[in-house]
XYZ file of C-alpha atoms in Angstrom:
780
model
C -55.559 -21.344 23.997
C -52.632 -22.890 25.199
C -52.627 -26.064 23.123
C -52.528 -24.131 20.447
C -49.955 -21.557 21.812
C -47.572 -25.141 22.003
C -48.623 -26.310 18.082
C -48.068 -22.286 16.821
C -44.946 -22.524 18.840
C -43.861 -26.476 16.949
C -44.711 -24.908 13.834
C -42.340 -22.021 14.153
C -39.881 -24.216 15.419
C -40.240 -26.653 12.086
C -40.313 -23.672 9.752
C -37.131 -22.827 11.308
C -35.321 -26.346 11.375
C -35.926 -26.599 6.954
C -34.840 -22.812 6.552
C -31.650 -24.194 8.106
C -31.480 -27.153 6.628
C -32.079 -25.877 3.609
C -29.193 -23.081 4.260
C -27.443 -26.001 5.379
C -27.642 -27.923 2.548
C -27.365 -24.752 0.058
C -24.404 -24.058 2.241
C -22.530 -27.434 1.568
C -23.603 -27.643 -2.447
C -22.537 -23.660 -2.305
C -18.214 -23.872 -1.299
C -16.101 -23.219 -4.087
C -13.976 -26.392 -5.983
C -10.432 -25.087 -5.385
C -8.532 -28.195 -6.990
C -9.007 -29.256 -10.554
C -8.878 -27.095 -13.214
C -10.635 -24.502 -15.971
C -10.852 -23.777 -19.399
C -11.397 -20.773 -20.804
C -11.023 -18.421 -23.722
C -8.547 -15.851 -24.244
C -5.687 -16.838 -21.331
C -1.794 -16.546 -22.499
C -1.088 -19.457 -21.141
C -1.646 -21.750 -18.128
C -2.321 -20.275 -14.417
C -1.501 -22.091 -11.830
C -3.725 -21.597 -8.171
C -2.096 -22.854 -5.336
C -3.541 -22.776 -2.033
C -1.573 -23.162 0.963
C -2.830 -24.423 4.384
C -4.959 -20.849 4.794
C -6.135 -20.565 1.817
C -4.459 -17.650 0.273
C -4.102 -18.433 -3.262
C -0.519 -18.687 -4.638
C -0.794 -17.518 -8.638
C 2.027 -18.988 -10.828
C 0.757 -17.074 -14.556
C 2.716 -16.858 -18.858
C 1.408 -13.356 -18.082
C 0.367 -9.853 -16.556
C -2.630 -10.137 -17.807
C -2.868 -13.664 -16.731
C -1.824 -13.391 -13.796
C -5.384 -10.393 -12.449
C -7.811 -12.452 -14.378
C -6.667 -15.031 -12.213
C -6.671 -13.010 -9.305
C -10.639 -11.402 -10.156
C -10.997 -15.566 -10.508
C -10.377 -16.320 -6.822
C -11.802 -13.306 -5.068
C -14.857 -14.198 -6.822
C -14.662 -17.743 -5.762
C -14.090 -17.191 -2.416
C -15.728 -13.834 -2.162
C -18.647 -13.644 -4.369
C -20.944 -12.558 -1.782
C -19.158 -9.818 -0.684
C -18.089 -8.141 -3.566
C -21.520 -8.042 -4.894
C -22.579 -6.328 -2.010
C -20.758 -3.828 -2.157
C -21.213 -2.665 -6.151
C -24.598 -2.569 -5.203
C -24.132 -0.252 -2.361
C -21.149 2.048 -4.270
C -23.752 2.258 -7.777
C -26.835 3.389 -5.228
C -28.685 0.168 -5.583
C -28.583 -1.458 -2.201
C -32.552 -0.974 -2.028
C -33.212 -3.257 -4.968
C -31.341 -5.891 -2.664
C -32.371 -4.841 0.907
C -35.831 -2.650 0.053
C -36.283 0.377 1.813
C -33.659 -0.168 4.821
C -31.087 0.330 1.827
C -32.999 3.637 0.701
C -30.697 5.751 2.512
C -27.328 4.698 1.652
C -28.866 4.591 -2.148
C -30.177 8.280 -2.686
C -27.064 9.897 -0.731
C -25.054 7.954 -3.441
C -26.765 8.515 -6.046
C -27.255 12.607 -5.418
C -23.003 12.570 -4.780
C -23.193 10.546 -8.207
C -20.023 8.692 -7.288
C -20.647 5.781 -10.337
C -20.857 8.017 -12.324
C -16.932 9.722 -11.514
C -15.915 6.338 -11.578
C -17.358 5.661 -14.832
C -15.511 8.700 -16.333
C -12.035 7.696 -14.824
C -12.467 5.290 -16.624
C -12.372 7.254 -19.980
C -9.145 8.178 -19.192
C -7.592 5.286 -17.839
C -4.341 3.920 -20.286
C -4.706 1.489 -22.198
C -2.148 -1.354 -20.717
C -3.676 0.152 -17.112
C -6.951 -0.378 -18.789
C -5.596 -3.512 -20.305
C -5.237 -5.090 -16.815
C -8.559 -4.286 -15.347
C -10.707 -5.610 -18.465
C -8.201 -9.023 -17.387
C -9.525 -8.433 -13.665
C -12.748 -8.299 -14.575
C -12.703 -11.015 -16.843
C -11.292 -13.195 -14.242
C -14.384 -12.609 -12.228
C -17.113 -12.882 -14.711
C -15.362 -16.299 -15.401
C -16.562 -17.770 -12.378
C -20.126 -15.928 -12.159
C -20.418 -17.751 -15.863
C -18.607 -20.649 -15.403
C -18.781 -22.140 -12.405
C -19.908 -25.381 -11.460
C -21.493 -25.010 -7.553
C -24.111 -22.702 -6.260
C -24.151 -19.462 -4.792
C -23.182 -18.484 -1.846
C -25.832 -18.705 1.082
C -25.905 -14.892 1.022
C -27.886 -15.185 -2.967
C -30.584 -17.672 -1.799
C -31.311 -16.359 1.562
C -31.841 -12.604 -0.487
C -32.981 -14.540 -3.451
C -31.217 -12.828 -5.793
C -28.511 -12.819 -8.844
C -25.090 -10.970 -9.617
C -24.781 -9.122 -12.838
C -21.868 -9.750 -15.313
C -18.658 -7.738 -13.330
C -17.423 -4.077 -14.867
C -14.673 -2.288 -14.348
C -16.565 0.500 -13.459
C -17.944 -1.366 -10.371
C -14.088 -1.897 -9.141
C -13.691 2.176 -9.892
C -16.153 3.027 -7.674
C -14.972 1.405 -4.532
C -11.815 2.869 -4.900
C -13.923 6.066 -4.330
C -16.282 3.661 -1.716
C -13.087 3.714 0.362
C -12.067 7.895 -0.089
C -15.796 8.249 1.388
C -15.402 6.246 4.157
C -11.817 7.943 4.947
C -13.011 11.638 3.746
C -15.042 13.288 6.888
C -14.214 16.647 5.784
C -17.678 18.038 5.012
C -19.112 15.787 8.716
C -16.492 17.782 10.414
C -17.854 21.367 8.559
C -21.079 20.365 9.266
C -20.539 19.354 13.391
C -18.827 23.561 13.312
C -21.712 24.788 11.818
C -24.089 23.927 13.873
C -22.128 24.972 17.419
C -21.383 28.262 15.738
C -24.791 29.689 16.910
C -23.827 28.245 20.715
C -19.964 28.981 20.566
C -17.307 30.923 20.270
C -14.781 30.289 17.759
C -11.976 29.239 20.311
C -14.612 26.678 21.856
C -15.426 25.161 18.569
C -11.461 24.787 17.891
C -10.867 22.947 21.071
C -13.398 20.534 19.867
C -10.253 19.928 17.604
C -7.021 20.484 19.057
C -5.061 22.220 17.248
C -7.019 23.841 14.806
C -6.774 27.227 13.736
C -10.432 28.943 14.647
C -12.224 29.020 11.796
C -12.980 31.066 9.743
C -16.022 33.601 8.937
C -16.472 32.800 4.944
C -19.370 34.389 4.913
C -21.629 30.849 4.369
C -25.215 31.994 5.584
C -26.576 28.955 5.231
C -29.696 28.606 7.369
C -30.373 27.455 11.251
C -30.690 24.489 11.451
C -29.787 23.294 7.962
C -26.550 21.322 8.939
C -28.146 19.371 11.864
C -31.411 17.696 9.010
C -28.511 17.092 6.547
C -26.189 15.133 9.214
C -29.005 12.838 10.929
C -29.958 11.945 6.789
C -26.887 10.507 6.139
C -26.106 6.890 6.026
C -24.401 6.131 9.199
C -20.633 5.432 7.376
C -17.617 5.406 9.244
C -15.031 7.711 9.447
C -14.015 8.538 13.075
C -10.959 6.125 14.092
C -10.630 4.929 11.065
C -6.808 5.406 10.438
C -3.481 3.022 10.688
C 0.159 3.179 11.951
C 2.617 2.492 10.132
C 7.192 2.890 10.275
C 10.298 1.977 8.974
C 13.853 1.609 10.341
C 16.885 1.823 7.862
C 19.475 -0.882 7.284
C 21.695 1.447 9.916
C 19.069 0.294 12.558
C 18.499 -3.161 11.865
C 19.973 -6.890 12.898
C 19.655 -7.472 9.403
C 21.178 -5.124 7.694
C 18.051 -4.648 5.618
C 15.526 -2.488 5.708
C 12.207 -3.104 7.760
C 8.237 -1.977 7.208
C 5.509 -2.663 9.445
C 2.188 -2.200 9.087
C -1.668 -1.609 10.377
C -4.499 -0.156 8.922
C -7.429 0.617 11.149
C -10.631 -0.526 9.773
C -13.731 -1.400 10.104
C -13.953 -4.504 11.609
C -16.472 -7.415 9.307
C -16.898 -10.878 8.482
C -15.767 -11.277 5.819
C -13.190 -8.735 6.660
C -11.284 -6.181 4.481
C -8.558 -7.658 3.198
C -7.826 -10.670 0.924
C -4.225 -12.211 1.062
C -2.519 -13.229 -2.652
C 0.746 -13.847 -3.856
C 1.572 -13.676 -8.158
C 4.208 -15.200 -10.106
C 3.842 -13.942 -13.843
C 7.024 -12.667 -15.713
C 7.643 -8.939 -15.123
C 5.486 -9.246 -12.012
C 6.512 -11.000 -8.129
C 4.245 -9.179 -5.375
C 2.732 -10.324 -2.481
C 0.390 -9.072 0.205
C -3.288 -7.877 0.485
C -5.028 -6.865 -2.330
C -9.388 -5.850 -1.340
C -11.775 -7.273 -3.225
C -13.581 -5.602 -5.897
C -10.027 -4.075 -6.124
C -7.547 -5.108 -8.872
C -3.747 -4.892 -7.028
C -2.030 -5.064 -3.945
C -2.609 -1.817 -2.237
C -0.693 -3.882 0.730
C 2.642 -5.413 0.602
C 6.268 -5.938 -1.314
C 7.429 -7.181 -3.630
C 11.397 -8.817 -4.125
C 12.799 -5.118 -3.814
C 10.733 -2.865 -2.317
C 7.720 -3.009 0.229
C 4.972 -0.448 1.635
C 2.028 0.271 4.168
C -0.188 3.717 4.115
C -1.685 5.294 6.747
C -4.448 8.078 6.324
C -3.297 11.298 5.685
C -6.588 13.077 6.730
C -6.928 15.942 3.900
C -9.352 17.946 3.889
C -10.758 17.469 0.363
C -13.587 18.184 1.196
C -15.976 21.783 0.648
C -19.536 22.663 1.187
C -20.417 25.853 -0.687
C -23.609 28.326 -0.283
C -24.877 28.702 -3.388
C -27.269 31.981 -3.992
C -29.707 31.695 -6.407
C -30.087 34.329 -9.072
C -32.811 35.835 -8.329
C -33.763 37.296 -11.696
C -34.097 32.956 -12.410
C -34.528 30.394 -10.254
C -33.311 27.638 -12.197
C -29.720 29.683 -12.442
C -26.666 30.762 -9.872
C -24.138 33.739 -9.388
C -21.435 33.414 -9.782
C -18.131 34.401 -10.719
C -19.675 37.909 -13.724
C -22.873 36.345 -13.668
C -25.147 33.268 -12.981
C -25.524 29.502 -14.703
C -27.879 26.625 -14.706
C -28.493 24.203 -12.291
C -26.613 21.368 -14.187
C -29.922 18.379 -13.580
C -30.245 15.420 -13.769
C -32.683 12.170 -12.612
C -31.711 9.232 -11.042
C -34.668 6.509 -10.595
C -34.076 3.773 -7.707
C -35.586 0.319 -7.488
C -36.880 -0.604 -4.519
C -37.543 -4.654 -3.468
C -41.153 -4.843 -2.213
C -41.494 -1.454 -2.529
C -42.548 1.639 -4.834
C -39.919 3.307 -7.268
C -38.060 6.631 -5.819
C -37.065 8.795 -8.951
C -34.683 11.972 -7.875
C -34.349 14.627 -9.113
C -30.654 15.740 -8.458
C -28.984 19.247 -8.975
C -25.485 20.575 -9.261
C -23.288 23.571 -9.533
C -19.477 24.057 -10.824
C -18.665 23.075 -7.298
C -20.118 19.724 -7.442
C -23.614 18.149 -6.093
C -25.966 20.358 -4.429
C -26.743 17.726 -1.286
C -28.895 20.164 0.546
C -32.148 18.638 -0.536
C -31.188 15.331 0.867
C -33.572 15.758 3.929
C -36.237 16.238 1.670
C -38.685 19.066 0.199
C -39.647 19.529 4.103
C -35.904 20.632 5.711
C -34.450 22.343 2.229
C -32.850 25.600 2.851
C -33.507 28.600 1.587
C -30.214 28.455 -0.287
C -29.019 25.322 -2.006
C -25.262 23.587 -0.380
C -22.812 21.832 -3.217
C -19.966 19.655 -2.108
C -16.419 19.885 -3.626
C -14.546 16.643 -3.543
C -11.415 15.562 -5.351
C -13.289 12.185 -5.843
C -15.097 13.602 -8.242
C -12.270 13.787 -10.506
C -12.662 12.638 -13.510
C -9.259 12.914 -13.331
C -8.806 9.919 -11.801
C -5.466 7.742 -12.631
C -5.067 5.732 -9.209
C -5.598 2.936 -10.707
C -2.726 3.000 -12.629
C -0.914 3.422 -9.786
C -2.186 0.970 -8.323
C -1.591 -1.893 -11.342
C 1.952 0.809 -10.739
C 3.118 -0.102 -7.009
C 4.391 -3.979 -8.008
C 7.909 -2.243 -10.783
C 8.787 0.316 -8.182
C 11.655 -0.616 -7.061
C 12.559 1.169 -4.616
C 12.059 4.649 -3.340
C 12.950 6.878 -5.860
C 10.657 4.878 -8.449
C 7.431 4.546 -6.032
C 7.075 8.649 -5.490
C 7.881 8.082 -9.420
C 4.481 5.580 -9.567
C 2.390 7.645 -6.490
C 2.998 11.028 -8.844
C -0.178 8.629 -10.649
C -2.267 8.744 -7.552
C -5.334 10.654 -6.930
C -7.591 9.235 -4.688
C -7.655 9.160 -0.847
C -4.840 10.410 -0.311
C -2.687 8.263 2.492
C 0.671 8.444 3.999
C 2.816 5.785 2.164
C 5.307 4.066 4.000
C 8.444 2.114 2.615
C 11.567 0.691 2.391
C 13.528 -0.660 -0.317
C 15.978 -2.972 -0.867
C 18.979 -0.324 -0.497
C 18.610 0.230 2.483
C 16.761 3.355 2.604
C 13.236 4.276 3.919
C 10.886 7.382 3.953
C 7.674 8.816 4.289
C 5.390 9.645 1.102
C 2.027 11.816 1.086
C 0.290 11.079 -2.175
C -3.549 12.071 -3.891
C -5.291 15.154 -5.250
C -4.875 17.995 -2.487
C -7.026 20.771 -3.136
C -5.706 24.188 -3.646
C -7.715 27.035 -2.047
C -8.024 30.736 -3.399
C -9.298 31.722 0.496
C -10.687 30.431 3.638
C -9.128 27.114 6.087
C -11.652 24.701 5.033
C -13.331 24.549 8.165
C -16.513 26.418 7.794
C -19.011 26.113 5.198
C -17.897 29.139 2.484
C -19.719 31.368 0.211
C -20.154 29.836 -3.266
C -20.967 32.829 -5.041
C -17.934 35.255 -5.028
C -15.418 32.862 -6.129
C -13.307 33.756 -3.205
C -13.496 30.083 -1.803
C -12.748 27.819 -5.090
C -10.897 25.819 -5.308
C -7.494 26.738 -8.297
C -6.562 22.925 -8.911
C -4.580 20.599 -6.754
C -1.237 20.388 -4.724
C 1.448 19.447 -7.873
C 3.074 15.757 -6.427
C 6.329 16.565 -6.197
C 5.242 19.915 -3.968
C 3.512 16.901 -0.947
C 4.704 16.339 2.205
C 7.666 13.822 1.706
C 10.423 12.003 3.590
C 13.137 10.363 2.894
C 16.355 9.105 4.531
C 15.351 9.914 8.096
C 18.222 11.205 10.311
C 17.801 8.719 12.911
C 16.909 5.236 10.523
C 13.591 4.968 10.931
C 10.293 6.518 9.903
C 6.750 6.783 12.143
C 3.152 7.755 11.299
C 0.159 7.250 13.082
C -2.330 9.616 11.078
C -0.199 12.541 12.583
C 0.802 16.104 11.087
C 2.763 15.418 8.455
C 3.696 18.963 7.593
C 6.531 20.660 8.902
C 6.199 24.460 10.006
C 6.110 27.029 6.973
C 4.902 24.844 5.055
C 3.204 26.423 1.543
C 0.060 24.611 1.500
C -3.094 23.582 3.107
C -3.386 20.345 3.699
C -5.406 19.563 6.930
C -6.881 22.279 9.136
C -6.866 19.588 12.170
C -4.156 16.567 12.659
C -5.144 13.893 15.088
C -3.377 13.237 18.512
C 0.213 11.861 17.328
C -0.013 9.426 20.476
C 0.536 7.008 19.072
C 2.815 8.375 16.595
C 4.716 9.496 20.113
C 5.019 5.875 21.466
C 5.815 3.878 18.015
C 8.720 6.627 18.207
C 9.511 6.099 21.700
C 9.751 2.260 21.258
C 11.972 2.525 17.944
C 14.374 4.712 19.824
C 15.269 2.263 22.559
C 16.683 -0.201 20.591
C 19.856 0.735 18.634
C 19.248 -1.875 16.328
C 15.842 -3.961 16.057
C 14.182 -6.880 14.016
C 11.227 -7.945 12.914
C 9.855 -9.472 16.415
C 10.623 -5.990 17.904
C 8.473 -4.597 14.877
C 5.720 -7.090 15.890
C 6.077 -6.593 19.648
C 5.646 -2.549 18.829
C 2.400 -3.027 17.041
C 1.247 -5.323 19.469
C 2.284 -2.082 21.910
C -1.192 -1.383 24.909
C 0.199 1.924 26.376
C -2.142 4.687 26.414
C -1.043 8.151 25.846
C -4.237 9.237 26.273
C -4.195 7.532 29.723
C -0.519 8.173 31.257
C -1.848 12.054 29.838
C -4.170 11.949 31.952
C -3.504 9.771 35.023
C -2.572 13.253 36.858
C -5.791 14.331 36.422
C -7.609 11.127 37.818
C -5.577 11.080 40.176
C -6.597 14.560 41.714
C -9.962 14.057 41.159
C -11.892 15.261 44.407
C -14.564 13.570 46.403
C -16.131 13.912 49.245
C -16.772 9.379 48.737
C -14.923 7.494 51.208
C -15.380 5.063 48.620
C -14.486 6.866 45.439
C -11.590 8.597 47.153
C -10.115 5.227 48.011
C -10.634 3.961 44.177
C -8.562 6.999 42.820
C -5.668 6.149 45.262
C -5.951 2.168 43.836
C -4.759 2.966 40.697
C -1.948 5.167 42.370
C 1.611 2.808 40.442
C -0.527 1.808 37.221
C 1.455 3.212 34.154
C -2.046 3.500 31.674
C -1.401 0.116 29.983
C -4.551 -0.858 28.596
C -3.741 -5.028 28.338
C -6.503 -7.342 29.098
C -6.463 -8.424 32.384
C -5.761 -5.090 34.191
C -9.482 -3.679 36.055
C -7.574 -0.360 35.918
C -7.782 0.287 31.927
C -11.617 -0.835 32.247
C -12.627 1.527 35.378
C -9.675 4.654 33.282
C -12.368 4.486 30.245
C -15.397 4.553 31.685
C -14.290 7.614 33.823
C -12.709 8.969 31.035
C -16.317 8.489 29.227
C -18.147 10.578 31.751
C -15.973 13.559 31.478
C -15.534 14.050 28.853
C -19.268 13.526 28.403
C -19.693 16.251 30.912
C -17.749 18.964 29.908
C -19.056 18.375 26.734
C -22.847 18.153 27.629
C -22.517 21.276 29.861
C -21.188 23.514 26.815
C -23.032 22.034 24.226
C -26.245 20.869 25.533
C -28.867 18.748 22.470
C -26.171 19.466 20.105
C -23.514 17.519 22.434
C -25.145 14.257 21.078
C -23.482 15.303 17.489
C -20.218 14.453 19.016
C -20.381 10.673 18.998
C -16.920 8.979 20.926
C -14.230 9.936 23.859
C -12.851 12.043 21.527
C -9.467 11.885 24.188
C -7.437 14.506 22.449
C -10.144 16.923 23.218
C -10.070 16.257 26.987
C -6.438 16.360 27.348
C -6.780 19.779 25.555
C -9.246 20.358 27.916
C -7.368 19.975 31.290
C -4.360 20.807 30.589
C -4.689 24.397 28.795
C -8.761 24.920 28.863
C -9.889 25.186 32.451
C -12.429 27.496 31.985
C -14.930 24.610 30.305
C -14.928 23.624 33.504
C -16.198 25.529 35.459
C -19.932 25.958 36.479
C -20.597 29.858 38.081
C -23.589 28.360 38.490
C -22.747 26.401 41.371
C -21.215 27.426 45.017
C -18.687 26.753 45.280
C -17.524 27.085 41.599
C -17.437 23.479 39.785
C -13.919 22.498 38.467
C -12.397 20.130 36.385
C -10.975 18.457 39.546
C -14.755 17.915 41.162
C -15.784 16.955 37.934
C -13.435 14.225 37.750
C -14.073 12.901 41.681
C -17.796 12.495 40.359
C -17.003 11.376 36.904
C -15.187 8.332 39.136
C -17.472 7.964 41.668
C -20.237 6.974 38.293
C -17.163 5.030 36.095
C -16.755 3.503 39.877
C -21.344 2.570 40.493
C -21.784 1.736 36.756
C -19.475 -1.030 37.153
C -20.815 -2.381 39.901
C -24.243 -1.998 39.139
C -23.523 -3.859 35.795
C -20.606 -6.360 36.404
C -20.510 -6.751 40.817
C -17.633 -5.491 43.619
C -15.094 -7.550 42.240
C -12.694 -6.279 40.296
C -11.706 -8.612 38.024
C -14.263 -8.348 36.391
C -13.572 -4.648 35.243
C -10.552 -6.056 33.119
C -10.513 -5.398 28.794
C -11.549 -8.637 28.699
C -14.307 -8.931 30.222
C -16.238 -5.535 29.132
C -14.682 -4.668 25.934
C -15.104 -7.260 22.413
C -14.786 -6.924 18.713
C -17.498 -7.230 17.035
C -17.059 -8.326 13.123
C -20.973 -8.543 12.355
C -21.886 -9.353 8.536
C -22.181 -6.508 6.221
C -26.285 -7.607 6.150
C -27.137 -10.063 8.033
C -25.386 -9.329 11.279
C -28.821 -7.796 12.763
C -30.288 -10.703 11.497
C -31.193 -13.325 15.395
C -29.361 -17.154 14.298
C -27.902 -16.243 10.972
C -26.259 -13.162 12.519
C -23.753 -15.546 14.900
C -23.207 -17.866 12.102
C -21.914 -15.648 9.604
C -20.422 -13.362 11.896
C -17.508 -13.636 14.310
C -16.014 -11.099 17.544
C -12.761 -11.600 19.949
C -11.609 -10.378 22.924
C -9.616 -7.207 21.911
C -7.720 -5.196 24.567
C -6.601 -0.937 23.891
C -7.944 2.446 23.648
C -8.114 4.566 20.653
C -4.462 5.785 21.942
C -2.295 3.087 21.781
C -0.667 1.561 19.271
C -2.412 -1.801 19.268
C -5.661 0.252 18.239
C -9.676 -0.453 19.950
C -11.491 1.959 18.655
C -15.365 1.082 20.824
C -18.755 1.777 20.942
C -20.243 1.825 25.069
C -23.353 0.573 25.764
C -25.467 2.498 27.815
C -24.108 3.101 31.568
C -20.416 3.659 29.578
C -19.197 0.532 30.747
C -19.514 -3.186 27.750
C -17.167 -1.428 24.786
C -17.870 -3.545 21.736
C -14.504 -2.930 19.470
C -15.352 -1.803 15.660
C -12.380 -0.714 14.579
C -9.227 -1.643 14.628
C -5.821 -3.410 12.753
C -7.532 -4.893 10.470
C -3.701 -6.319 9.227
C -0.461 -6.181 10.946
C 2.214 -6.752 8.096
C 5.884 -6.512 9.067
C 8.600 -7.477 6.189
C 12.077 -7.629 5.730
C 14.445 -6.599 3.069
C 16.770 -8.845 4.028
C 15.258 -11.160 2.639
C 14.522 -11.766 -1.403
C 10.790 -12.346 -0.209
C 8.496 -12.981 2.053
C 6.265 -11.450 5.089
C 5.185 -11.558 8.349
C 1.101 -10.773 8.122
C -1.923 -11.626 10.226
C -5.868 -10.120 9.337
C -8.884 -9.504 11.250
C -10.418 -12.708 8.805
C -9.880 -16.041 7.156
C -9.933 -16.081 3.593
C -12.923 -17.227 2.864
C -16.667 -15.374 2.769
C -17.972 -18.858 3.098
C -19.221 -19.738 6.982
C -19.007 -23.098 5.673
C -15.630 -22.905 4.846
C -12.781 -24.089 6.806
C -10.881 -20.384 5.946
C -13.310 -18.499 6.948
C -12.834 -18.153 10.783
C -9.573 -19.316 10.836
C -7.939 -15.838 10.576
C -9.680 -14.526 13.368
C -7.885 -16.892 16.335
C -4.396 -15.691 14.081
C -6.028 -11.915 15.197
C -7.194 -12.321 18.140
C -3.688 -13.842 19.869
C -1.169 -12.208 16.858
C 0.222 -16.077 15.286
C 1.373 -14.746 12.195
C 1.349 -16.169 8.765
C 4.679 -16.378 6.298
C 3.807 -15.400 2.974
C 4.439 -17.279 0.427
C 4.192 -20.473 2.475
C 6.078 -23.390 1.997
C 3.261 -26.048 2.295
C 0.028 -25.199 -0.846
C -2.026 -28.500 -0.930
C -5.293 -26.859 -2.642
C -4.041 -27.423 -6.582
C -6.357 -25.153 -9.303
C -5.028 -24.705 -12.757
C -6.831 -22.193 -15.341
C -6.096 -23.106 -18.875
C -6.253 -22.005 -22.235
C -9.618 -23.804 -23.670
C -9.359 -26.049 -26.872
C -10.321 -25.025 -29.863
C -13.491 -26.580 -31.252
């Protein structure tokens, strides 16, 4: 038996080595060629593509159309698998690629009709923008059709060949970004599930600053919200945000306006950003694009620099519809009843049977309540209204217009075309001006505040349009000479429109403001220092509670007293940071679970603003009248500290030097499709140490292990950019990945090391050793 087992193990090892060897050979043969030339039909003139030592392409073209065609070409060279996977997700065709594990995402995306909406948006695109989009799409297909290399290793692993790229494949990824950023539907479902257990005020406590949810006469069936949330694919929302700030000329050491930005997105390998520098007649732009999307999202021109933060605008509402009692094929609406719109979607499944979805929609949007399956359907259909599904979406036009905006006034005019996702554009121009402009489609509601599902039959909560672009919040030329946003509230008291019922905490923005005001004049190095700041506003506000924690355990009291003198800095070498986060996680869960019971598991994460709000304003959440004496927040804090200390000792030992974030917290950058596969996951992914917490400027959103000790950072600054408009061109930038998605490329993981220590590259770079040309094909 032992001999047979050894033989089987040997055969398995040989097979594994053969597979790895084949992957290595395929990998070596699939590295794109970045020198020499390619002949392509239809170019307006020769295109020069020079890659610098970091793999960033510098494109010089004879026309703007050729520049975007070259952008599509180089993105496909470096990120084709990433682009293929992303469009499959957006199309709702992931199961064709990965089999049945892709079905939940496919069912959800087909139900929403996101790809259909992307296709519809192209119908109203202006001719100039459509020509640039078509050129970009042609560039992707140029590489797919004319490449002289093998496909990247992932295509061979999944035994898959890419189809030609289509314009809607790019349009849908804009909508997928909105899907990741627009989490209002999930909030409504959470609050609906909590309604039977908590008072409206208690529900509002979980979202500090939100008005108590209003009864919107939506008699959704009990338990439906929980079933629907359980059926949805795991799409990121909580923690996604950004920082951005700008300094006017009056506060700048160079006498030119300064801009800094760091969008917080999910960490992946390859990363979400692809850097580029483009020059053509009438076009000069440098910055970060997203593979599959045809324009610079964050960057600068000679006269304007811009970055983005998420507004957290409420652009989704659930409507509980009423089926017409006289005709089950119709639903009630003001003035009568209407027929459900119906369509079928066929999902192909690799290695399995295909599946047909029979979908319905109302005047509000797609019916999503049938997602859980036939046994979980509520008695009344529930539909989703979402601005992203509006076919009149001119966001692509705005994207192509950004490099031509020129200054703040031009930017504001350009952003009138911008629709989704709603964003705060923080910008600086060469006139020394800075400002914040909210852009996007924000619904105007006839009634209600969007916090709970609404009755769909009466029309009392219907949308009547969107907020006009010139009425969205805007702050130009602020009196203090600086402007900053960390996803905090952007409206002032008395603002007439509902942008959002709930806003994230303003700890990050307040810290940025404090650091900006500490210097009379600021330079780019100061902005970099602010971006890397690790003092947590949450920790500062929570320290009085920790230091007042009550305990009868001498070891706990000694540990509490040892925390005195710590200033809330979440540096990698501070043991206090590791203990504080382990303590805060426990205390937050204790308070929630006492009131919410099993529903507490649906409110994931630390939720620091809730915890601080309870301890400072609503201590009744801590009280437990069933105990003698009555339990208080201070007693809970002591118990949480004792448990945190014990968990740290059990996991790492009594040496406090092992409690630091350097040992406990790691940024994970997994491959989207191979991240969980043994051996291949490590080969195709990356990881790095990461300090910080959700409320430091240098942010770190983390999941924890079962012991609430070790932390895996999943969301952080995906790039950091600083620009000085006193300089005619140039940005200082670092991304959380390399330029290439190919694990054999020298540009695959080099960006991770730069990101870890924040060693920024300067674009446009002086040295560009790799040179490639795209030239018009010769006749015949």
